[in-house]
GROMACS .gro file of C-alpha atoms in nm:
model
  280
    1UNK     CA    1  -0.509  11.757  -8.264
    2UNK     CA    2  -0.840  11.910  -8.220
    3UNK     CA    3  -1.010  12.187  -8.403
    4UNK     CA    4  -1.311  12.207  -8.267
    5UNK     CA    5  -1.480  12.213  -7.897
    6UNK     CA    6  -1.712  11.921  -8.024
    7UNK     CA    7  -1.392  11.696  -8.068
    8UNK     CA    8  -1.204  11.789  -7.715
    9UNK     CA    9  -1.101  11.458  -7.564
   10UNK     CA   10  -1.279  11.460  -7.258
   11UNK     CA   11  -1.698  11.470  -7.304
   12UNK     CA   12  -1.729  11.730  -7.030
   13UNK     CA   13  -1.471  11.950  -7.092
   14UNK     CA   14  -1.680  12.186  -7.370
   15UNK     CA   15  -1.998  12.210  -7.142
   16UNK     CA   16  -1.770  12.340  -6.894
   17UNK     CA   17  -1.570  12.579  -7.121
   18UNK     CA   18  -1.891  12.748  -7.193
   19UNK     CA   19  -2.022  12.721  -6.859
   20UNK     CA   20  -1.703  12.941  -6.779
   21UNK     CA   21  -1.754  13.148  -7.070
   22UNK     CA   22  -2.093  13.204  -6.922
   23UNK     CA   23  -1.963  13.292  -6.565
   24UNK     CA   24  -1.713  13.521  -6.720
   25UNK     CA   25  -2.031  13.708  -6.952
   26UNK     CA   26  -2.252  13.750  -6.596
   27UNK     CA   27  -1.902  13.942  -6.395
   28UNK     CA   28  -1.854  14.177  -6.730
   29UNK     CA   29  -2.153  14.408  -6.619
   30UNK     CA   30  -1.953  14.478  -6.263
   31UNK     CA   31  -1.679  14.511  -6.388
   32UNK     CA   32  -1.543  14.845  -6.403
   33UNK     CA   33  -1.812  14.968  -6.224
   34UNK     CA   34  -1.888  15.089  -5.913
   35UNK     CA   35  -1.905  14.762  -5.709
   36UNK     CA   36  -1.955  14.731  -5.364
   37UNK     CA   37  -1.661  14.488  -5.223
   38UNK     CA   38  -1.698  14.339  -4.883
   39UNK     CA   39  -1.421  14.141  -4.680
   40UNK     CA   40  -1.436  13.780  -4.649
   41UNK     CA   41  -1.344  13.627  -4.279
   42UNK     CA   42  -0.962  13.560  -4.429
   43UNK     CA   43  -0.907  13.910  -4.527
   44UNK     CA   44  -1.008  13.837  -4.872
   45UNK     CA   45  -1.250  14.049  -5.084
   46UNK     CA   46  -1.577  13.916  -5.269
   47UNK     CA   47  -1.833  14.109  -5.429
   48UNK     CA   48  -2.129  14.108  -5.631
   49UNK     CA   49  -1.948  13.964  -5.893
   50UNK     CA   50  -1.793  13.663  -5.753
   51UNK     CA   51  -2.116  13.539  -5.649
   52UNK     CA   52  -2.291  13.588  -5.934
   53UNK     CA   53  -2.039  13.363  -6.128
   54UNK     CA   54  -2.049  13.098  -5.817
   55UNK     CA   55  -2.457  13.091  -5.874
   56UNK     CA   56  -2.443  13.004  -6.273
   57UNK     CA   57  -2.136  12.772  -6.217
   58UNK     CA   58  -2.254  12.593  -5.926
   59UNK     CA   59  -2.593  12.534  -6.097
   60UNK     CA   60  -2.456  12.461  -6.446
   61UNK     CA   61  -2.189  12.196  -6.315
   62UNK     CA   62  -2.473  12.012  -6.116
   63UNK     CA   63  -2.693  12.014  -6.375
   64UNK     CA   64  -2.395  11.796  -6.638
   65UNK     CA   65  -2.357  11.560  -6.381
   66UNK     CA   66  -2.527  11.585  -6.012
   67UNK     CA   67  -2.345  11.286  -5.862
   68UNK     CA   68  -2.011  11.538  -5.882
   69UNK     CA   69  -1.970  11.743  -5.572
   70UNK     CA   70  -1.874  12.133  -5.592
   71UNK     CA   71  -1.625  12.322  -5.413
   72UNK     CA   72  -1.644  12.665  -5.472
   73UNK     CA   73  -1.406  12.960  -5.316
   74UNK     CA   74  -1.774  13.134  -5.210
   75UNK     CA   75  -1.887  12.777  -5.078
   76UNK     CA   76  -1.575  12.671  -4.914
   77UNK     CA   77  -1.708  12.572  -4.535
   78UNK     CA   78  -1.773  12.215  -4.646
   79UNK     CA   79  -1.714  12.026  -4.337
   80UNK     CA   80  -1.402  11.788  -4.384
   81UNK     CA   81  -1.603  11.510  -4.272
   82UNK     CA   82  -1.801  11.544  -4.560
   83UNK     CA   83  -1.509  11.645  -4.822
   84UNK     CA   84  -1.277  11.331  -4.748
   85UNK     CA   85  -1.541  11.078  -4.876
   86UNK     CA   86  -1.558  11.221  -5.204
   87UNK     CA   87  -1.391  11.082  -5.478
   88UNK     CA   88  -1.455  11.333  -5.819
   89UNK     CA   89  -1.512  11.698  -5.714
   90UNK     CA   90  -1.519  12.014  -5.924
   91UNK     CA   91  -1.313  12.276  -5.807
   92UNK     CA   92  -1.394  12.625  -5.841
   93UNK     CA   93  -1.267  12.952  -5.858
   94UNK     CA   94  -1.553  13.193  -5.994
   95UNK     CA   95  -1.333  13.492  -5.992
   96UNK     CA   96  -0.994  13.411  -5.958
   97UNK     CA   97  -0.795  13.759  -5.914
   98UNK     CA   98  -1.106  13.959  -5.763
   99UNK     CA   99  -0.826  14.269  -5.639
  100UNK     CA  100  -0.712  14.271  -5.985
  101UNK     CA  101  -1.095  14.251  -6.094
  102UNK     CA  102  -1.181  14.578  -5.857
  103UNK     CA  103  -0.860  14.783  -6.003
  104UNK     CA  104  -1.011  14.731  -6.346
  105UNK     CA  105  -0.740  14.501  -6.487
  106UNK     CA  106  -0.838  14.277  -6.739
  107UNK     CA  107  -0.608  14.014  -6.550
  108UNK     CA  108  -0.864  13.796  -6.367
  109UNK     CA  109  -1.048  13.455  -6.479
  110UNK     CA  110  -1.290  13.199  -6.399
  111UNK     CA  111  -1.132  12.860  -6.300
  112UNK     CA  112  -1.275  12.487  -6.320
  113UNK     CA  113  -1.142  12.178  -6.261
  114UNK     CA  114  -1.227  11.850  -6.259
  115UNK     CA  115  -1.057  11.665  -5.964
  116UNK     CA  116  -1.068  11.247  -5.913
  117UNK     CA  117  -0.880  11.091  -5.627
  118UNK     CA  118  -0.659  11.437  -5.592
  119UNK     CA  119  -0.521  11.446  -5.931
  120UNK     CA  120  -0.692  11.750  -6.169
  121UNK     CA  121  -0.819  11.524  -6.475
  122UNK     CA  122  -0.857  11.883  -6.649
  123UNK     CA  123  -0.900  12.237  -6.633
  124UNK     CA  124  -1.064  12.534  -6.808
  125UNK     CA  125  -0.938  12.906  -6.770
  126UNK     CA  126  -1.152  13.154  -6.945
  127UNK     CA  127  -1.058  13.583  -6.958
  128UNK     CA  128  -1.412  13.726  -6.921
  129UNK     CA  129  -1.298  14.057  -7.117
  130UNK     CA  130  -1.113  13.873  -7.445
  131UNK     CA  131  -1.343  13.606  -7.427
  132UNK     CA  132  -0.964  13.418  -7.457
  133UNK     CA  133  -1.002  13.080  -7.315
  134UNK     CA  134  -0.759  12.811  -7.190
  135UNK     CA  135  -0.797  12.457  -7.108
  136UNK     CA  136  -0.652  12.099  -7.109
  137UNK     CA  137  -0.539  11.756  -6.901
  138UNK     CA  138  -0.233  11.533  -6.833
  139UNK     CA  139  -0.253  11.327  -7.143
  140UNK     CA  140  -0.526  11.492  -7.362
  141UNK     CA  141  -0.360  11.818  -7.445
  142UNK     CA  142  -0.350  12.190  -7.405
  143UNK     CA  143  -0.525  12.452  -7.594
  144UNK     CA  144  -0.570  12.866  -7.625
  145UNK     CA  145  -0.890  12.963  -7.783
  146UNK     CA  146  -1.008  13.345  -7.887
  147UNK     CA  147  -1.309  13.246  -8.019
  148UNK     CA  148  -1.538  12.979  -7.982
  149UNK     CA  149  -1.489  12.858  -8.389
  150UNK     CA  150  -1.098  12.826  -8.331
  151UNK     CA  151  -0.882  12.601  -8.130
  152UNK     CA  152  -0.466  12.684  -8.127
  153UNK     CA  153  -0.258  12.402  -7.949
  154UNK     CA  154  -0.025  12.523  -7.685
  155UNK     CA  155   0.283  12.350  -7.557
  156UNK     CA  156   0.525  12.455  -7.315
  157UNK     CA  157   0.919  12.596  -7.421
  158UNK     CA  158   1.192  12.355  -7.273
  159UNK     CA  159   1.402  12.630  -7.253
  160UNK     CA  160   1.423  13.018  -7.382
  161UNK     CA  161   1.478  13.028  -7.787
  162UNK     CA  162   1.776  13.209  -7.985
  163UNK     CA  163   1.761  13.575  -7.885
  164UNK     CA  164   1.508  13.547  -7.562
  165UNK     CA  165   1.552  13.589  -7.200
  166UNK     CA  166   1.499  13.324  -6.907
  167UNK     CA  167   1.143  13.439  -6.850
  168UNK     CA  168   1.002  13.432  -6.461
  169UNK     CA  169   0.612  13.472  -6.368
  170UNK     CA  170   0.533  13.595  -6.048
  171UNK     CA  171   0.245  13.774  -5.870
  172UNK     CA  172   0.153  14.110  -5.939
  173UNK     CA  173   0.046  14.110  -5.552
  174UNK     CA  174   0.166  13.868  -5.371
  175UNK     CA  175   0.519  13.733  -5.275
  176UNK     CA  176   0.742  13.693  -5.010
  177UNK     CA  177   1.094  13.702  -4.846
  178UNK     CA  178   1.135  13.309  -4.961
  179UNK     CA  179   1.007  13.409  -5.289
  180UNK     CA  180   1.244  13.693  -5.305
  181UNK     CA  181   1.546  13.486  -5.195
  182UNK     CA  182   1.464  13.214  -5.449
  183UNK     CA  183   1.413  13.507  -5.752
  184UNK     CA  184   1.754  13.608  -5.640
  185UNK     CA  185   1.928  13.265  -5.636
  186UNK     CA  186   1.785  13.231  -5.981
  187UNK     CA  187   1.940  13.542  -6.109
  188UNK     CA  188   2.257  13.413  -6.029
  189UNK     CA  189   2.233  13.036  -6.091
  190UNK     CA  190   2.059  13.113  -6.474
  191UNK     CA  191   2.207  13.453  -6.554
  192UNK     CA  192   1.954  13.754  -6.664
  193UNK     CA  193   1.619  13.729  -6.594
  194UNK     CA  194   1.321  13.882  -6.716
  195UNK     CA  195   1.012  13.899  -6.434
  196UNK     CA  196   0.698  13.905  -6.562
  197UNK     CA  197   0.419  14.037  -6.294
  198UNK     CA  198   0.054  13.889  -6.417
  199UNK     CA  199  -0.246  13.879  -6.177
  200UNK     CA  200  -0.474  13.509  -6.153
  201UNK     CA  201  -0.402  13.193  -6.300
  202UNK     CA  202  -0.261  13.351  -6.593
  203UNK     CA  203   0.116  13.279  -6.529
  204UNK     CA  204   0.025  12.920  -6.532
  205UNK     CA  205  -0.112  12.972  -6.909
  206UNK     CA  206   0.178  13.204  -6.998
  207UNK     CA  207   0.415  12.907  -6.917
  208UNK     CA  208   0.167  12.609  -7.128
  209UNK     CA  209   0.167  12.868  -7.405
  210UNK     CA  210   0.580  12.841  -7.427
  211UNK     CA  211   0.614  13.228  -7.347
  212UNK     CA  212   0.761  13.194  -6.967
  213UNK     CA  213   0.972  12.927  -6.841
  214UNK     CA  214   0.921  12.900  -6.463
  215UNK     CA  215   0.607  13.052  -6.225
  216UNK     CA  216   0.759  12.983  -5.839
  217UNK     CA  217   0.494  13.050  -5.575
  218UNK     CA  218   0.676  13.083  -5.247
  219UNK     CA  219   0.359  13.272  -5.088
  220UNK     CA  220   0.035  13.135  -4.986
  221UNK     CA  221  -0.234  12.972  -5.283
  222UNK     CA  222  -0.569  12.811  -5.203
  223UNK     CA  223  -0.656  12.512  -5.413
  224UNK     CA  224  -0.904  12.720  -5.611
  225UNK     CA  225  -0.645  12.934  -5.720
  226UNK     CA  226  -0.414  12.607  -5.922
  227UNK     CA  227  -0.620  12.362  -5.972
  228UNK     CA  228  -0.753  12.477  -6.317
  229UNK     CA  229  -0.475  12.658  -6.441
  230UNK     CA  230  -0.259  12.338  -6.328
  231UNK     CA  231  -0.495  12.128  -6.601
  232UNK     CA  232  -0.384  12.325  -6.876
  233UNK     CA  233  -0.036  12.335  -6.803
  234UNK     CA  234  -0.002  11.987  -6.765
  235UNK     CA  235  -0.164  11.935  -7.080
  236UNK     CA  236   0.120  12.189  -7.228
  237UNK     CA  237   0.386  11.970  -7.135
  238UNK     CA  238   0.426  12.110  -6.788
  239UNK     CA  239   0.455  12.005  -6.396
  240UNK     CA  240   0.391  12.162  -6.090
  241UNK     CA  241   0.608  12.020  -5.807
  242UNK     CA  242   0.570  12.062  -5.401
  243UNK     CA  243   0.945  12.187  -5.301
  244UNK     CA  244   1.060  11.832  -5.195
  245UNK     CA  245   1.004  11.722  -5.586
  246UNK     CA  246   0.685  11.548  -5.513
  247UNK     CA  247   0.369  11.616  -5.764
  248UNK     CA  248   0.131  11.840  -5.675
  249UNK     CA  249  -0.205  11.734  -5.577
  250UNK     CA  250  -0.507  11.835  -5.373
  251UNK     CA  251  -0.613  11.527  -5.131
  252UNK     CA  252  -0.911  11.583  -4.925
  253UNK     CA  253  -0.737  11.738  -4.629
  254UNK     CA  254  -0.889  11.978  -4.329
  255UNK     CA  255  -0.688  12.279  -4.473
  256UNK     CA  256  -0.753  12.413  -4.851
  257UNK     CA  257  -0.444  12.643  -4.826
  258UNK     CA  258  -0.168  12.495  -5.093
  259UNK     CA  259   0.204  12.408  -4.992
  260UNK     CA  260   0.481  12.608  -5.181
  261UNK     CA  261   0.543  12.499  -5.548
  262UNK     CA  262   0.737  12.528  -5.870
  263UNK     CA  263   0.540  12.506  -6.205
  264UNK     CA  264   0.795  12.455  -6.544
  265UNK     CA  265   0.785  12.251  -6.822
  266UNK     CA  266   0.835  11.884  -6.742
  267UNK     CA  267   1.195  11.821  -6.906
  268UNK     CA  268   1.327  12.164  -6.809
  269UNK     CA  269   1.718  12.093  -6.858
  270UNK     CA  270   1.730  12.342  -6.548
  271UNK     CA  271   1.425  12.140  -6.292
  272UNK     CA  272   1.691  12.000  -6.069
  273UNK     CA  273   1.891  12.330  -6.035
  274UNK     CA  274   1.574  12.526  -5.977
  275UNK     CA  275   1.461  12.241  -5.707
  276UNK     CA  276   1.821  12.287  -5.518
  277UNK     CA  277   1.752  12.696  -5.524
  278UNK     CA  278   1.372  12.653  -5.350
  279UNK     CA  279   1.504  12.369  -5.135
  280UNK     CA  280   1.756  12.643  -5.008
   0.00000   0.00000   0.00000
């Protein structure tokens, strides 16, 4: 256990929690304002604000350690060529949840990752307007912190306590007939559920912070939008499985769009049950 950023396992996993603290202090001023948004070539919207963050991340991640390459959600068109040779890459959402960011929700965050060979070595989620901040790694931990003097270790529930209800994260915006289909299957396979609608990476944290039990995401991701969030949960005790059981990773590959996948804690009594139900 670790109470302070000073002692985190990893040596550059503070620099980047404040780095995203930092990103997350530069979007507050457009936020809530009147921000131009503009449409992105895949129907996606960017404004003033997601670039902003890319520009202090992008320079403050090259600046800890310049032989690390960058991918960025407003830097994407790396050539594959280029992208399959490298072996450690950060990856990079600077505003993950930008609709939810133009609506005024307080339901977006900044994303980093650390990638080597595929695998996400960590990953920091920071809530520019609670200055709440998540982070964490396959086999150094998970932790929620509200302020930058207090650390709270998070683990994931194995299954719902006395008294609470099979708790499912979805979308807010985003979903889809599978997705539908599967929500239904699980409504009859695990009796009542309760569906929680969050925007961003934050139904990955709600499951590492034991207060959901199972985020499905039948509908299409980009690896910007998991990697980080990923991190913390498998630092909570969680997994995040492709459909056919397999981990999920992010391989240099010519698309960036993720397959379908399940994220739940690791010794879920239920995994195989909920695997048969996406399978179907």
């Amino acid at each position: 256990m670790t109470d302070s950023l000073q002692n985190l396992p990893h040596p550059l996993l503070a620099p980047v929690i404040e780095l995203a603290r930092l990103a997350g202090e530069v979007i507050l001023p457009f936020w809530r304002a009147n921000v131009t948004v503009t449409t992105k070539t895949d129907d996606s919207p960017v404004t003033a604000a997601d670039l902003a963050a890319h520009q202090v991340l992008v320079e403050g991640l090259q600046a800890l350690d310049p032989s690390i390459h960058v991918l960025s959600e407003e830097d994407a068109d790396i050539p594959f060529s280029e992208r399959a040779k490298w072996e450690r890459w950060w990856l990079v959402d600077p505003l993950d949840g930008t609709k939810e960011f133009i609506s005024g929700s307080e339901e977006f965050t900044v994303n980093v990752a650390l990638i080597e060979h595929g695998r996400v070595v960590f990953g920091v989620v920071s809530m520019p307007t609670n200055n709440r901040c998540y982070f964490g790694g396959a086999g150094l931990g998970a932790w929620r912190s509200d302020d930058i003097d207090h650390l709270q270790p998070i683990a994931v529930r194995t299954q719902p306590g006395e008294g609470q209800t099979f708790t499912v994260v979805a979308s807010r915006r985003h979903s889809s007939p599978e997705q539908e289909h599967l929500l239904a299957g699980l409504s009859s396979g695990l009796g009542h559920l309760q569906l929680t609608n969050i925007g961003s990476s934050l139904k990955f944290c709600l499951l590492a912070e034991g207060a959901a039990d199972c985020y499905p995401r039948l509908a299409p991701t980009s690896q910007w939008d998991t990697a980080a969030a990923q991190g913390v949960l498998e630092g909570a005790g969680g997994e995040v499985l492709q459909l056919d059981g397999k981990p999920f990773s992010y391989p240099a590959r010519e698309s960036l769009l993720n397959p379908f996948f399940l994220a739940l804690p690791a010794n879920a009594e239920w995994r195989d049950k909920l695997l048969v139900l996406a399978q179907s």
